Tab-separated table of N, CA and C in Angstrom:
chain	number	residue	atom	x	y	z
A	1	GLY	N	18.391	-15.400	-6.717
A	1	GLY	CA	18.255	-13.969	-6.847
A	1	GLY	C	16.854	-13.455	-6.506
A	2	PRO	N	15.812	-13.989	-7.164
A	2	PRO	CA	14.466	-13.481	-6.873
A	2	PRO	C	14.047	-13.738	-5.427
A	3	LEU	N	14.461	-14.878	-4.872
A	3	LEU	CA	14.104	-15.173	-3.480
A	3	LEU	C	14.812	-14.223	-2.523
A	4	ALA	N	16.060	-13.902	-2.804
A	4	ALA	CA	16.793	-12.950	-1.959
A	4	ALA	C	16.142	-11.580	-2.028
A	5	LEU	N	15.781	-11.151	-3.231
A	5	LEU	CA	15.116	-9.864	-3.383
A	5	LEU	C	13.767	-9.872	-2.667
A	6	ALA	N	13.024	-10.958	-2.816
A	6	ALA	CA	11.723	-11.065	-2.141
A	6	ALA	C	11.897	-10.996	-0.626
A	7	ALA	N	12.914	-11.660	-0.106
A	7	ALA	CA	13.158	-11.623	1.341
A	7	ALA	C	13.500	-10.207	1.802
A	8	LEU	N	14.325	-9.510	1.045
A	8	LEU	CA	14.684	-8.133	1.399
A	8	LEU	C	13.468	-7.205	1.322
A	9	LEU	N	12.647	-7.372	0.288
A	9	LEU	CA	11.431	-6.554	0.172
A	9	LEU	C	10.466	-6.848	1.320
A	10	GLY	N	10.338	-8.110	1.684
A	10	GLY	CA	9.473	-8.471	2.805
A	10	GLY	C	9.984	-7.894	4.108
A	11	LEU	N	11.285	-7.956	4.318
A	11	LEU	CA	11.899	-7.378	5.519
A	11	LEU	C	11.677	-5.869	5.546
A	12	GLN	N	11.754	-5.253	4.392
A	12	GLN	CA	11.550	-3.802	4.304
A	12	GLN	C	10.142	-3.416	4.739
A	13	VAL	N	9.145	-4.202	4.425
A	13	VAL	CA	7.780	-3.889	4.850
A	13	VAL	C	7.655	-4.071	6.363
A	14	LEU	N	8.320	-5.086	6.893
A	14	LEU	CA	8.271	-5.347	8.331
A	14	LEU	C	8.952	-4.235	9.134
A	15	ILE	N	10.049	-3.716	8.602
A	15	ILE	CA	10.804	-2.651	9.285
A	15	ILE	C	10.607	-1.359	8.501
A	16	PRO	N	9.668	-0.514	8.925
A	16	PRO	CA	9.272	0.657	8.142
A	16	PRO	C	10.378	1.651	7.815
A	17	SER	N	11.467	1.653	8.563
A	17	SER	CA	12.514	2.639	8.302
A	17	SER	C	13.412	2.260	7.118
A	18	LEU	N	13.308	1.046	6.632
A	18	LEU	CA	14.105	0.631	5.476
A	18	LEU	C	13.421	1.084	4.187
A	19	PRO	N	14.173	1.639	3.238
A	19	PRO	CA	13.563	2.103	1.986
A	19	PRO	C	13.319	0.958	1.003
A	20	ALA	N	12.175	0.981	0.340
A	20	ALA	CA	11.834	-0.044	-0.644
A	20	ALA	C	12.273	0.341	-2.053
A	21	GLU	N	12.318	1.620	-2.327
A	21	GLU	CA	12.539	2.085	-3.694
A	21	GLU	C	13.805	1.530	-4.338
A	22	PRO	N	14.978	1.581	-3.663
A	22	PRO	CA	16.176	1.024	-4.317
A	22	PRO	C	16.052	-0.467	-4.620
A	23	LEU	N	15.384	-1.206	-3.748
A	23	LEU	CA	15.197	-2.634	-3.980
A	23	LEU	C	14.301	-2.884	-5.190
A	24	MET	N	13.237	-2.105	-5.311
A	24	MET	CA	12.324	-2.286	-6.443
A	24	MET	C	12.981	-1.881	-7.759
A	25	ILE	N	13.763	-0.826	-7.730
A	25	ILE	CA	14.487	-0.413	-8.937
A	25	ILE	C	15.476	-1.506	-9.336
A	26	ALA	N	16.186	-2.056	-8.347
A	26	ALA	CA	17.144	-3.137	-8.619
A	26	ALA	C	16.439	-4.375	-9.164
A	27	GLY	N	15.261	-4.681	-8.616
A	27	GLY	CA	14.497	-5.821	-9.107
A	27	GLY	C	14.100	-5.657	-10.560
A	28	ALA	N	13.691	-4.464	-10.923
A	28	ALA	CA	13.318	-4.209	-12.314
A	28	ALA	C	14.544	-4.254	-13.223
A	29	TYR	N	15.647	-3.718	-12.749
A	29	TYR	CA	16.886	-3.747	-13.526
A	29	TYR	C	17.320	-5.190	-13.783
A	30	ALA	N	17.235	-6.016	-12.742
A	30	ALA	CA	17.698	-7.398	-12.844
A	30	ALA	C	16.753	-8.305	-13.620
A	31	TYR	N	15.436	-8.081	-13.492
A	31	TYR	CA	14.473	-9.042	-14.040
A	31	TYR	C	13.592	-8.497	-15.156
A	32	GLY	N	13.790	-7.250	-15.525
A	32	GLY	CA	13.065	-6.697	-16.660
A	32	GLY	C	11.704	-6.126	-16.292
A	33	LEU	N	11.040	-5.612	-17.303
A	33	LEU	CA	9.792	-4.891	-17.108
A	33	LEU	C	8.692	-5.769	-16.504
A	34	VAL	N	8.331	-6.830	-17.154
A	34	VAL	CA	7.207	-7.656	-16.700
A	34	VAL	C	7.565	-8.432	-15.432
A	35	ASN	N	8.663	-9.175	-15.474
A	35	ASN	CA	9.047	-9.975	-14.306
A	35	ASN	C	9.415	-9.091	-13.119
A	36	GLY	N	10.092	-7.988	-13.379
A	36	GLY	CA	10.444	-7.066	-12.303
A	36	GLY	C	9.206	-6.464	-11.664
A	37	PHE	N	8.254	-6.037	-12.502
A	37	PHE	CA	7.013	-5.482	-11.965
A	37	PHE	C	6.264	-6.526	-11.149
A	38	LEU	N	6.081	-7.723	-11.707
A	38	LEU	CA	5.332	-8.766	-11.006
A	38	LEU	C	6.001	-9.156	-9.689
A	39	LEU	N	7.313	-9.288	-9.704
A	39	LEU	CA	8.033	-9.633	-8.470
A	39	LEU	C	7.841	-8.541	-7.420
A	40	ASN	N	8.072	-7.302	-7.816
A	40	ASN	CA	7.916	-6.184	-6.877
A	40	ASN	C	6.488	-6.085	-6.343
A	41	TRP	N	5.519	-6.183	-7.235
A	41	TRP	CA	4.111	-5.997	-6.854
A	41	TRP	C	3.631	-7.134	-5.952
A	42	LEU	N	3.876	-8.360	-6.382
A	42	LEU	CA	3.381	-9.504	-5.613
A	42	LEU	C	4.032	-9.592	-4.227
A	43	VAL	N	5.331	-9.342	-4.168
A	43	VAL	CA	6.009	-9.400	-2.871
A	43	VAL	C	5.551	-8.242	-1.985
A	44	ALA	N	5.441	-7.041	-2.549
A	44	ALA	CA	5.004	-5.888	-1.742
A	44	ALA	C	3.594	-6.109	-1.203
A	45	VAL	N	2.689	-6.569	-2.049
A	45	VAL	CA	1.313	-6.817	-1.609
A	45	VAL	C	1.277	-7.950	-0.583
A	46	GLY	N	1.970	-9.044	-0.866
A	46	GLY	CA	1.975	-10.179	0.055
A	46	GLY	C	2.594	-9.842	1.403
A	47	ALA	N	3.731	-9.162	1.392
A	47	ALA	CA	4.386	-8.799	2.651
A	47	ALA	C	3.535	-7.813	3.436
A	48	THR	N	2.888	-6.894	2.735
A	48	THR	CA	2.012	-5.928	3.402
A	48	THR	C	0.846	-6.640	4.064
A	49	GLN	N	0.250	-7.597	3.375
A	49	GLN	CA	-0.860	-8.343	3.965
A	49	GLN	C	-0.398	-9.153	5.179
A	50	ALA	N	0.815	-9.698	5.106
A	50	ALA	CA	1.350	-10.463	6.239
A	50	ALA	C	1.556	-9.547	7.448
A	51	VAL	N	2.111	-8.355	7.228
A	51	VAL	CA	2.328	-7.417	8.332
A	51	VAL	C	0.987	-6.926	8.873
A	52	PHE	N	0.033	-6.654	7.988
A	52	PHE	CA	-1.313	-6.260	8.422
A	52	PHE	C	-1.903	-7.342	9.329
A	53	SER	N	-1.814	-8.601	8.911
A	53	SER	CA	-2.353	-9.711	9.706
A	53	SER	C	-1.625	-9.855	11.036
A	54	LEU	N	-0.314	-9.699	11.011
A	54	LEU	CA	0.470	-9.764	12.238
A	54	LEU	C	0.056	-8.659	13.205
A	55	ALA	N	-0.086	-7.443	12.700
A	55	ALA	CA	-0.503	-6.323	13.552
A	55	ALA	C	-1.917	-6.540	14.066
A	56	ARG	N	-2.786	-7.051	13.241
A	56	ARG	CA	-4.166	-7.317	13.649
A	56	ARG	C	-4.198	-8.367	14.750
A	57	TYR	N	-3.384	-9.405	14.593
A	57	TYR	CA	-3.359	-10.506	15.570
A	57	TYR	C	-2.686	-10.089	16.887
A	58	ALA	N	-1.526	-9.460	16.780
A	58	ALA	CA	-0.738	-9.144	17.976
A	58	ALA	C	-1.172	-7.850	18.653
A	59	GLY	N	-1.748	-6.928	17.891
A	59	GLY	CA	-2.259	-5.691	18.465
A	59	GLY	C	-1.203	-4.632	18.748
A	60	ARG	N	-1.637	-3.630	19.460
A	60	ARG	CA	-0.832	-2.445	19.729
A	60	ARG	C	0.510	-2.739	20.420
A	61	PRO	N	0.572	-3.686	21.379
A	61	PRO	CA	1.871	-3.929	22.030
A	61	PRO	C	2.991	-4.273	21.039
A	62	LEU	N	2.670	-5.049	20.013
A	62	LEU	CA	3.680	-5.356	18.996
A	62	LEU	C	3.910	-4.162	18.083
A	63	VAL	N	2.845	-3.493	17.686
A	63	VAL	CA	2.951	-2.396	16.724
A	63	VAL	C	3.852	-1.281	17.250
A	64	VAL	N	3.766	-0.950	18.532
A	64	VAL	CA	4.598	0.140	19.065
A	64	VAL	C	6.083	-0.236	19.117
A	65	ARG	N	6.414	-1.487	18.867
A	65	ARG	CA	7.827	-1.863	18.741
A	65	ARG	C	8.389	-1.425	17.397
A	66	PHE	N	7.507	-1.258	16.410
A	66	PHE	CA	7.936	-0.872	15.068
A	66	PHE	C	7.584	0.578	14.735
A	67	VAL	N	6.554	1.089	15.370
A	67	VAL	CA	6.075	2.451	15.111
A	67	VAL	C	5.986	3.169	16.455
A	68	PRO	N	6.677	4.299	16.594
A	68	PRO	CA	6.576	5.041	17.856
A	68	PRO	C	5.113	5.365	18.191
A	69	ALA	N	4.768	5.252	19.479
A	69	ALA	CA	3.375	5.422	19.922
A	69	ALA	C	2.792	6.759	19.475
A	70	LYS	N	3.584	7.822	19.558
A	70	LYS	CA	3.094	9.150	19.171
A	70	LYS	C	2.742	9.194	17.680
A	71	LEU	N	3.599	8.604	16.862
A	71	LEU	CA	3.338	8.547	15.420
A	71	LEU	C	2.141	7.648	15.122
A	72	LEU	N	2.050	6.536	15.819
A	72	LEU	CA	0.917	5.633	15.648
A	72	LEU	C	-0.393	6.346	15.982
A	73	ASP	N	-0.410	7.067	17.091
A	73	ASP	CA	-1.616	7.794	17.494
A	73	ASP	C	-2.002	8.857	16.468
A	74	LYS	N	-0.996	9.541	15.928
A	74	LYS	CA	-1.262	10.575	14.904
A	74	LYS	C	-1.941	9.957	13.677
A	75	TRP	N	-1.377	8.849	13.187
A	75	TRP	CA	-1.937	8.225	11.994
A	75	TRP	C	-3.261	7.515	12.282
A	76	MET	N	-3.432	7.007	13.500
A	76	MET	CA	-4.724	6.408	13.870
A	76	MET	C	-5.814	7.479	13.826
A	77	GLN	N	-5.501	8.670	14.320
A	77	GLN	CA	-6.467	9.764	14.285
A	77	GLN	C	-6.794	10.129	12.838
A	78	THR	N	-5.783	10.202	11.991
A	78	THR	CA	-6.012	10.496	10.572
A	78	THR	C	-6.867	9.406	9.937
A	79	ALA	N	-6.572	8.152	10.247
A	79	ALA	CA	-7.351	7.034	9.695
A	79	ALA	C	-8.795	7.093	10.172
A	80	ASP	N	-9.003	7.449	11.429
A	80	ASP	CA	-10.372	7.562	11.952
A	80	ASP	C	-11.128	8.692	11.264
A	81	GLU	N	-10.441	9.790	10.976
A	81	GLU	CA	-11.082	10.941	10.333
A	81	GLU	C	-11.331	10.706	8.847
A	82	LYS	N	-10.362	10.120	8.157
A	82	LYS	CA	-10.432	9.982	6.696
A	82	LYS	C	-11.006	8.646	6.246
A	83	GLY	N	-10.950	7.647	7.088
A	83	GLY	CA	-11.499	6.350	6.730
A	83	GLY	C	-10.581	5.542	5.839
A	84	ALA	N	-11.142	4.566	5.171
A	84	ALA	CA	-10.386	3.595	4.384
A	84	ALA	C	-9.612	4.230	3.233
A	85	ILE	N	-10.066	5.350	2.734
A	85	ILE	CA	-9.394	5.986	1.596
A	85	ILE	C	-7.961	6.376	1.937
A	86	ILE	N	-7.671	6.660	3.200
A	86	ILE	CA	-6.303	7.045	3.582
A	86	ILE	C	-5.325	5.901	3.347
A	87	PHE	N	-5.791	4.669	3.450
A	87	PHE	CA	-4.899	3.530	3.236
A	87	PHE	C	-4.578	3.372	1.754
A	88	LEU	N	-5.546	3.623	0.883
A	88	LEU	CA	-5.273	3.615	-0.554
A	88	LEU	C	-4.274	4.711	-0.886
A	89	LEU	N	-4.529	5.903	-0.368
A	89	LEU	CA	-3.642	7.027	-0.660
A	89	LEU	C	-2.235	6.793	-0.123
A	90	ALA	N	-2.120	6.046	0.966
A	90	ALA	CA	-0.792	5.756	1.524
A	90	ALA	C	0.075	4.995	0.530
A	91	PHE	N	-0.544	4.185	-0.302
A	91	PHE	CA	0.225	3.433	-1.290
A	91	PHE	C	0.451	4.226	-2.565
A	92	VAL	N	-0.433	5.170	-2.866
A	92	VAL	CA	-0.339	5.942	-4.096
A	92	VAL	C	0.554	7.171	-3.927
A	93	ILE	N	0.501	7.819	-2.774
A	93	ILE	CA	1.196	9.087	-2.561
A	93	ILE	C	2.441	8.838	-1.710
A	94	PRO	N	3.634	9.023	-2.280
A	94	PRO	CA	4.875	8.691	-1.572
A	94	PRO	C	5.088	9.350	-0.205
A	95	PRO	N	4.728	10.606	0.036
A	95	PRO	CA	5.026	11.166	1.360
A	95	PRO	C	4.264	10.501	2.521
A	96	ILE	N	3.167	9.818	2.225
A	96	ILE	CA	2.449	9.107	3.289
A	96	ILE	C	3.190	7.792	3.523
A	97	PRO	N	3.609	7.528	4.756
A	97	PRO	CA	4.430	6.335	5.031
A	97	PRO	C	3.612	5.045	4.953
A	98	SER	N	3.631	4.413	3.800
A	98	SER	CA	2.770	3.249	3.568
A	98	SER	C	3.070	2.091	4.518
A	99	ASP	N	4.328	1.875	4.862
A	99	ASP	CA	4.639	0.757	5.757
A	99	ASP	C	4.118	1.016	7.170
A	100	ILE	N	4.207	2.249	7.614
A	100	ILE	CA	3.636	2.603	8.918
A	100	ILE	C	2.116	2.477	8.859
A	101	MET	N	1.527	2.880	7.745
A	101	MET	CA	0.073	2.792	7.606
A	101	MET	C	-0.400	1.335	7.601
A	102	THR	N	0.467	0.419	7.205
A	102	THR	CA	0.112	-1.000	7.277
A	102	THR	C	-0.084	-1.418	8.729
A	103	TYR	N	0.797	-0.980	9.592
A	103	TYR	CA	0.646	-1.258	11.030
A	103	TYR	C	-0.596	-0.572	11.587
A	104	VAL	N	-0.819	0.673	11.184
A	104	VAL	CA	-2.002	1.417	11.623
A	104	VAL	C	-3.262	0.655	11.211
A	105	ALA	N	-3.289	0.195	9.952
A	105	ALA	CA	-4.456	-0.550	9.469
A	105	ALA	C	-4.689	-1.805	10.303
A	106	GLY	N	-3.610	-2.465	10.688
A	106	GLY	CA	-3.738	-3.692	11.470
A	106	GLY	C	-4.410	-3.489	12.814
A	107	VAL	N	-4.203	-2.322	13.425
A	107	VAL	CA	-4.815	-2.070	14.733
A	107	VAL	C	-6.040	-1.164	14.626
A	108	SER	N	-6.408	-0.812	13.396
A	108	SER	CA	-7.600	0.021	13.201
A	108	SER	C	-8.817	-0.871	12.967
A	109	GLY	N	-9.925	-0.234	12.705
A	109	GLY	CA	-11.158	-0.965	12.460
A	109	GLY	C	-11.415	-1.278	11.003
A	110	ILE	N	-10.460	-1.014	10.110
A	110	ILE	CA	-10.697	-1.260	8.685
A	110	ILE	C	-10.908	-2.750	8.428
A	111	ASP	N	-11.853	-3.026	7.565
A	111	ASP	CA	-12.127	-4.385	7.139
A	111	ASP	C	-10.930	-4.914	6.345
A	112	GLY	N	-10.552	-6.159	6.582
A	112	GLY	CA	-9.409	-6.750	5.905
A	112	GLY	C	-9.541	-6.756	4.394
A	113	ARG	N	-10.739	-6.965	3.885
A	113	ARG	CA	-10.965	-6.974	2.438
A	113	ARG	C	-10.718	-5.593	1.833
A	114	ARG	N	-11.190	-4.565	2.496
A	114	ARG	CA	-10.987	-3.204	1.997
A	114	ARG	C	-9.506	-2.841	2.011
A	115	PHE	N	-8.814	-3.246	3.075
A	115	PHE	CA	-7.382	-2.970	3.127
A	115	PHE	C	-6.656	-3.708	2.007
A	116	PHE	N	-7.027	-4.953	1.756
A	116	PHE	CA	-6.405	-5.720	0.679
A	116	PHE	C	-6.608	-5.024	-0.668
A	117	MET	N	-7.794	-4.545	-0.925
A	117	MET	CA	-8.065	-3.853	-2.188
A	117	MET	C	-7.238	-2.575	-2.293
A	118	ALA	N	-7.136	-1.827	-1.204
A	118	ALA	CA	-6.319	-0.609	-1.207
A	118	ALA	C	-4.857	-0.968	-1.475
A	119	ASN	N	-4.386	-2.021	-0.865
A	119	ASN	CA	-3.019	-2.496	-1.029
A	119	ASN	C	-2.793	-2.956	-2.470
A	120	LEU	N	-3.687	-3.769	-2.979
A	120	LEU	CA	-3.551	-4.349	-4.313
A	120	LEU	C	-3.527	-3.279	-5.401
A	121	PHE	N	-4.504	-2.385	-5.379
A	121	PHE	CA	-4.602	-1.367	-6.431
A	121	PHE	C	-3.730	-0.145	-6.153
A	122	GLY	N	-3.586	0.208	-4.897
A	122	GLY	CA	-2.826	1.406	-4.561
A	122	GLY	C	-1.342	1.283	-4.851
A	123	ARG	N	-0.819	0.097	-4.828
A	123	ARG	CA	0.616	-0.097	-5.071
A	123	ARG	C	0.992	-0.014	-6.550
A	124	ILE	N	0.042	-0.213	-7.429
A	124	ILE	CA	0.352	-0.293	-8.862
A	124	ILE	C	1.072	0.949	-9.397
A	125	PRO	N	0.573	2.165	-9.202
A	125	PRO	CA	1.253	3.311	-9.834
A	125	PRO	C	2.711	3.473	-9.415
A	126	MET	N	3.004	3.378	-8.143
A	126	MET	CA	4.379	3.572	-7.687
A	126	MET	C	5.288	2.442	-8.161
A	127	ILE	N	4.789	1.215	-8.148
A	127	ILE	CA	5.621	0.098	-8.591
A	127	ILE	C	5.849	0.167	-10.097
A	128	VAL	N	4.861	0.617	-10.852
A	128	VAL	CA	5.076	0.818	-12.290
A	128	VAL	C	6.171	1.861	-12.502
A	129	LEU	N	6.100	2.963	-11.783
A	129	LEU	CA	7.110	4.013	-11.930
A	129	LEU	C	8.499	3.492	-11.558
A	130	LEU	N	8.623	2.828	-10.419
A	130	LEU	CA	9.932	2.313	-9.994
A	130	LEU	C	10.450	1.243	-10.953
A	131	THR	N	9.549	0.441	-11.498
A	131	THR	CA	9.948	-0.569	-12.477
A	131	THR	C	10.459	0.100	-13.748
A	132	LEU	N	9.776	1.136	-14.187
A	132	LEU	CA	10.232	1.855	-15.379
A	132	LEU	C	11.596	2.491	-15.155
A	133	VAL	N	11.808	3.038	-13.975
A	133	VAL	CA	13.116	3.616	-13.664
A	133	VAL	C	14.176	2.520	-13.681
A	134	GLY	N	13.880	1.376	-13.099
A	134	GLY	CA	14.843	0.280	-13.072
A	134	GLY	C	15.174	-0.258	-14.448
A	135	VAL	N	14.189	-0.314	-15.299
A	135	VAL	CA	14.391	-0.854	-16.643
A	135	VAL	C	15.023	0.179	-17.571
A	136	ASN	N	14.609	1.444	-17.442
A	136	ASN	CA	15.026	2.477	-18.395
A	136	ASN	C	15.953	3.542	-17.822
A	137	GLY	N	16.359	3.402	-16.586
A	137	GLY	CA	17.147	4.468	-15.972
A	137	GLY	C	16.267	5.691	-15.821
A	138	LEU	N	16.805	6.822	-16.085
A	138	LEU	CA	16.021	8.057	-15.966
A	138	LEU	C	15.430	8.496	-17.292
A	139	SER	N	15.485	7.632	-18.297
A	139	SER	CA	14.955	7.996	-19.609
A	139	SER	C	13.517	7.509	-19.766
A	140	ILE	N	12.632	8.053	-18.955
A	140	ILE	CA	11.214	7.702	-19.037
A	140	ILE	C	10.580	8.599	-20.087
A	141	THR	N	9.985	7.978	-21.067
A	141	THR	CA	9.413	8.724	-22.176
A	141	THR	C	8.049	9.304	-21.800
A	142	PRO	N	7.577	10.290	-22.561
A	142	PRO	CA	6.229	10.811	-22.304
A	142	PRO	C	5.157	9.717	-22.390
A	143	ALA	N	5.329	8.766	-23.279
A	143	ALA	CA	4.356	7.672	-23.391
A	143	ALA	C	4.318	6.849	-22.102
A	144	MET	N	5.477	6.651	-21.491
A	144	MET	CA	5.511	5.925	-20.216
A	144	MET	C	4.807	6.710	-19.123
A	145	MET	N	4.979	8.009	-19.122
A	145	MET	CA	4.311	8.842	-18.122
A	145	MET	C	2.795	8.805	-18.312
A	146	VAL	N	2.350	8.812	-19.560
A	146	VAL	CA	0.913	8.701	-19.836
A	146	VAL	C	0.412	7.351	-19.323
A	147	GLY	N	1.169	6.296	-19.592
A	147	GLY	CA	0.779	4.972	-19.115
A	147	GLY	C	0.704	4.911	-17.595
A	148	LEU	N	1.662	5.518	-16.922
A	148	LEU	CA	1.657	5.563	-15.465
A	148	LEU	C	0.441	6.319	-14.952
A	149	THR	N	0.136	7.427	-15.584
A	149	THR	CA	-1.043	8.205	-15.190
A	149	THR	C	-2.315	7.391	-15.389
A	150	LEU	N	-2.404	6.694	-16.502
A	150	LEU	CA	-3.577	5.859	-16.760
A	150	LEU	C	-3.697	4.734	-15.734
A	151	PHE	N	-2.571	4.137	-15.346
A	151	PHE	CA	-2.586	3.118	-14.292
A	151	PHE	C	-3.130	3.692	-12.995
A	152	GLY	N	-2.675	4.880	-12.641
A	152	GLY	CA	-3.142	5.521	-11.411
A	152	GLY	C	-4.630	5.804	-11.442
A	153	VAL	N	-5.089	6.361	-12.548
A	153	VAL	CA	-6.511	6.671	-12.688
A	153	VAL	C	-7.332	5.389	-12.680
A	154	LEU	N	-6.870	4.374	-13.383
A	154	LEU	CA	-7.577	3.094	-13.407
A	154	LEU	C	-7.652	2.495	-12.006
A	155	SER	N	-6.567	2.578	-11.247
A	155	SER	CA	-6.567	2.063	-9.873
A	155	SER	C	-7.629	2.757	-9.033
A	156	LEU	N	-7.699	4.066	-9.148
A	156	LEU	CA	-8.698	4.810	-8.372
A	156	LEU	C	-10.119	4.500	-8.823
A	157	ILE	N	-10.325	4.358	-10.125
A	157	ILE	CA	-11.657	4.022	-10.641
A	157	ILE	C	-12.073	2.634	-10.141
A	158	LEU	N	-11.168	1.679	-10.210
A	158	LEU	CA	-11.482	0.333	-9.739
A	158	LEU	C	-11.772	0.324	-8.240
A	159	TRP	N	-10.973	1.086	-7.482
A	159	TRP	CA	-11.229	1.203	-6.039
A	159	TRP	C	-12.637	1.747	-5.825
A	160	TRP	N	-12.986	2.800	-6.493
A	160	TRP	CA	-14.307	3.403	-6.316
A	160	TRP	C	-15.397	2.418	-6.746
A	161	TYR	N	-15.218	1.786	-7.899
A	161	TYR	CA	-16.252	0.908	-8.445
A	161	TYR	C	-16.502	-0.311	-7.555
A	162	PHE	N	-15.446	-0.961	-7.107
A	162	PHE	CA	-15.610	-2.198	-6.351
A	162	PHE	C	-15.808	-1.997	-4.858
A	163	ILE	N	-15.365	-0.882	-4.313
A	163	ILE	CA	-15.437	-0.693	-2.875
A	163	ILE	C	-16.405	0.426	-2.496
A	164	VAL	N	-16.143	1.611	-2.936
A	164	VAL	CA	-16.891	2.780	-2.469
A	164	VAL	C	-18.306	2.821	-3.039
A	165	ARG	N	-18.464	2.590	-4.318
A	165	ARG	CA	-19.764	2.684	-4.976
A	165	ARG	C	-20.789	1.741	-4.363
A	166	LYS	N	-20.370	0.538	-4.059
A	166	LYS	CA	-21.297	-0.456	-3.531
A	166	LYS	C	-21.709	-0.169	-2.100
A	167	ARG	N	-20.808	0.430	-1.337
A	167	ARG	CA	-21.096	0.701	0.069
A	167	ARG	C	-20.516	2.057	0.434
A	168	PRO	N	-21.276	3.111	0.370
A	168	PRO	CA	-20.757	4.441	0.681
A	168	PRO	C	-20.152	4.540	2.077
A	169	ASP	N	-20.567	3.693	3.010
A	169	ASP	CA	-20.026	3.759	4.367
A	169	ASP	C	-18.593	3.235	4.446
A	170	THR	N	-18.042	2.716	3.336
A	170	THR	CA	-16.679	2.183	3.383
A	170	THR	C	-15.637	3.286	3.533
A	171	LEU	N	-16.009	4.514	3.296
A	171	LEU	CA	-15.055	5.584	3.487
A	171	LEU	C	-14.838	5.875	4.952
A	172	SER	N	-15.646	5.330	5.805
A	172	SER	CA	-15.477	5.509	7.242
A	172	SER	C	-15.132	4.166	7.855
A	173	SER	N	-13.965	4.093	8.489
A	173	SER	CA	-13.592	2.828	9.115
A	173	SER	C	-13.947	2.809	10.588
A	174	GLY	N	-14.485	3.915	11.070
A	174	GLY	CA	-14.881	3.985	12.481
A	174	GLY	C	-16.273	3.443	12.685
A	175	PRO	N	-16.719	3.411	13.932
A	175	PRO	CA	-18.055	2.901	14.210
A	175	PRO	C	-19.129	3.806	13.602
A	176	ILE	N	-20.198	3.194	13.177
A	176	ILE	CA	-21.314	3.939	12.582
A	176	ILE	C	-22.359	4.159	13.643
A	177	ASP	N	-22.778	5.400	13.799
A	177	ASP	CA	-23.787	5.743	14.778
A	177	ASP	C	-25.160	5.374	14.222
A	178	ALA	N	-25.813	4.446	14.869
A	178	ALA	CA	-27.107	3.944	14.385
A	178	ALA	C	-28.288	4.751	14.915
A	179	SER	N	-28.037	5.805	15.659
A	179	SER	CA	-29.159	6.551	16.227
A	179	SER	C	-29.785	7.501	15.240
């Protein structure tokens, strides 16, 4: 069961048009709060890193097989303008297509370590929410919502503390003008 779910979640990251949410809810329903969360989080982070590495290695010719060139160019421009923070936000904010942004990150200039940190911490709030839905149905209590909010805030604080605070230039993934 867990291996089948992990394979489906990994495939979902590879093929951006497949939805992850029903799989993560099912994982939480089947394996409970802690195991469901850990399975969803570890597989999502691991599969994302694998796709990032694949895109980085194979480059744009492979990426345009999964992401239309026009969409890729749009998000590349956004990534160039907003820097590394856009990749964190892609995992935290649902309307930003996180799986497409994984491909964008692979062909962008973002440092692999920064992308990993964005992936690791940025996925926590959404996976906590989906895990809670899977475990509790739609009966999420106010205490759970407070916990989810605290997870989100903690993720952003940790991102800032470990990445941005130490190197202010990390918000820009483009070339730095030394003149």
